């Protein structure tokens, strides 16, 4: 079991290093990640991967690994939490749906519920994308700085 975990950890770190070592600027990596977070956090009914494939094909500067990593981060249990928080936020902003309780949800209230869900989801997706951009930008800058500093310390072969 430990060997398997170690091999998975090695593959994950090598993937992260490949992503940072790719010919993308920290801004491009962070922007790709932020775009991915926004798309995956929205209720896209599983079409995010197809959209990411199109973006990766048509947008040369998009970081493919940064896009795909958002799918890994926003797995189904995480998305359930995001959707629950989205509905709560939408209901907090717009107020509860009139005449609807948890035990008595009907299709007549569908639009009101959906609107609250989408409003909260959009706000959360924007906030998470901005936070994701800042975090990934700082991580990639630190990684590239560390890589640059380490290469200066190695003596040149003369």
XYZ file of C-alpha atoms in Angstrom, residues 27-141:
115
model
C -0.060 34.388 -15.657
C -1.135 31.933 -18.385
C -1.111 28.992 -15.986
C -3.051 30.923 -13.343
C -5.533 32.260 -15.895
C -6.110 28.764 -17.302
C -6.697 27.460 -13.781
C -9.082 30.317 -12.931
C -11.052 29.740 -16.139
C -11.223 26.037 -15.322
C -12.426 26.727 -11.787
C -15.168 29.019 -13.075
C -16.391 26.511 -15.666
C -16.233 23.474 -13.375
C -17.925 25.288 -10.478
C -20.910 26.165 -12.674
C -23.608 23.552 -13.315
C -22.355 22.504 -16.754
C -23.830 18.985 -16.681
C -20.496 17.317 -17.343
C -19.576 19.311 -20.443
C -16.517 20.949 -18.861
C -14.092 18.361 -20.252
C -15.378 18.887 -23.804
C -15.142 22.658 -23.368
C -11.587 22.303 -22.037
C -10.650 20.179 -25.052
C -11.919 22.922 -27.367
C -10.086 25.633 -25.428
C -6.869 23.595 -25.414
C -7.169 23.019 -29.166
C -7.965 26.602 -30.175
C -6.109 28.631 -27.513
C -2.397 27.988 -27.837
C -1.434 29.697 -24.580
C -3.921 27.752 -22.431
C -2.311 25.395 -19.941
C -3.930 22.016 -20.518
C -2.793 20.599 -17.204
C -4.123 23.606 -15.287
C -7.508 23.175 -16.979
C -7.718 19.447 -16.291
C -6.542 19.841 -12.696
C -9.723 21.744 -11.902
C -11.774 18.685 -12.826
C -9.780 16.648 -10.319
C -10.216 19.273 -7.605
C -13.941 19.728 -8.188
C -14.907 16.069 -7.956
C -18.583 15.158 -7.325
C -18.533 15.410 -3.504
C -16.935 18.858 -3.729
C -19.499 19.959 -6.330
C -22.344 18.868 -4.039
C -20.947 21.198 -1.401
C -20.601 23.999 -3.949
C -24.190 23.533 -5.119
C -25.492 23.496 -1.545
C -23.547 26.645 -0.701
C -24.738 28.224 -3.967
C -28.394 27.676 -3.162
C -27.875 28.958 0.383
C -26.112 32.086 -0.913
C -28.785 32.723 -3.548
C -31.525 32.291 -0.944
C -29.660 34.565 1.460
C -29.439 37.309 -1.176
C -32.942 36.967 -2.651
C -34.729 35.535 0.367
C -36.375 32.131 0.650
C -38.641 30.854 -2.094
C -42.189 31.826 -1.079
C -44.362 28.892 -0.074
C -41.611 26.296 -0.351
C -40.265 24.171 2.452
C -37.753 21.356 2.298
C -40.520 18.776 2.645
C -42.803 20.446 0.097
C -40.888 21.267 -3.076
C -42.986 21.408 -6.243
C -42.224 22.042 -9.887
C -44.187 25.299 -9.677
C -41.286 26.791 -7.726
C -38.687 25.524 -10.192
C -37.720 28.884 -11.675
C -37.363 30.557 -8.274
C -35.180 27.726 -6.995
C -33.107 27.593 -10.179
C -32.573 31.364 -10.179
C -31.310 31.302 -6.589
C -29.058 28.374 -7.411
C -27.558 30.065 -10.480
C -27.094 33.418 -8.746
C -25.283 31.843 -5.816
C -23.318 29.573 -8.136
C -22.137 32.451 -10.307
C -21.001 34.470 -7.291
C -19.155 31.493 -5.783
C -17.586 30.576 -9.135
C -16.245 34.110 -9.617
C -14.868 34.260 -6.067
C -13.265 30.809 -6.343
C -11.780 31.684 -9.751
C -10.230 34.897 -8.412
C -8.827 33.127 -5.343
C -7.594 30.259 -7.530
C -5.885 32.701 -9.878
C -4.042 34.435 -7.034
C -2.982 31.165 -5.369
C -1.791 29.496 -8.585
C -0.032 32.668 -9.737
C 1.921 32.817 -6.474
C 2.705 29.081 -6.576
C 3.993 29.214 -10.142
C 6.060 32.324 -9.437
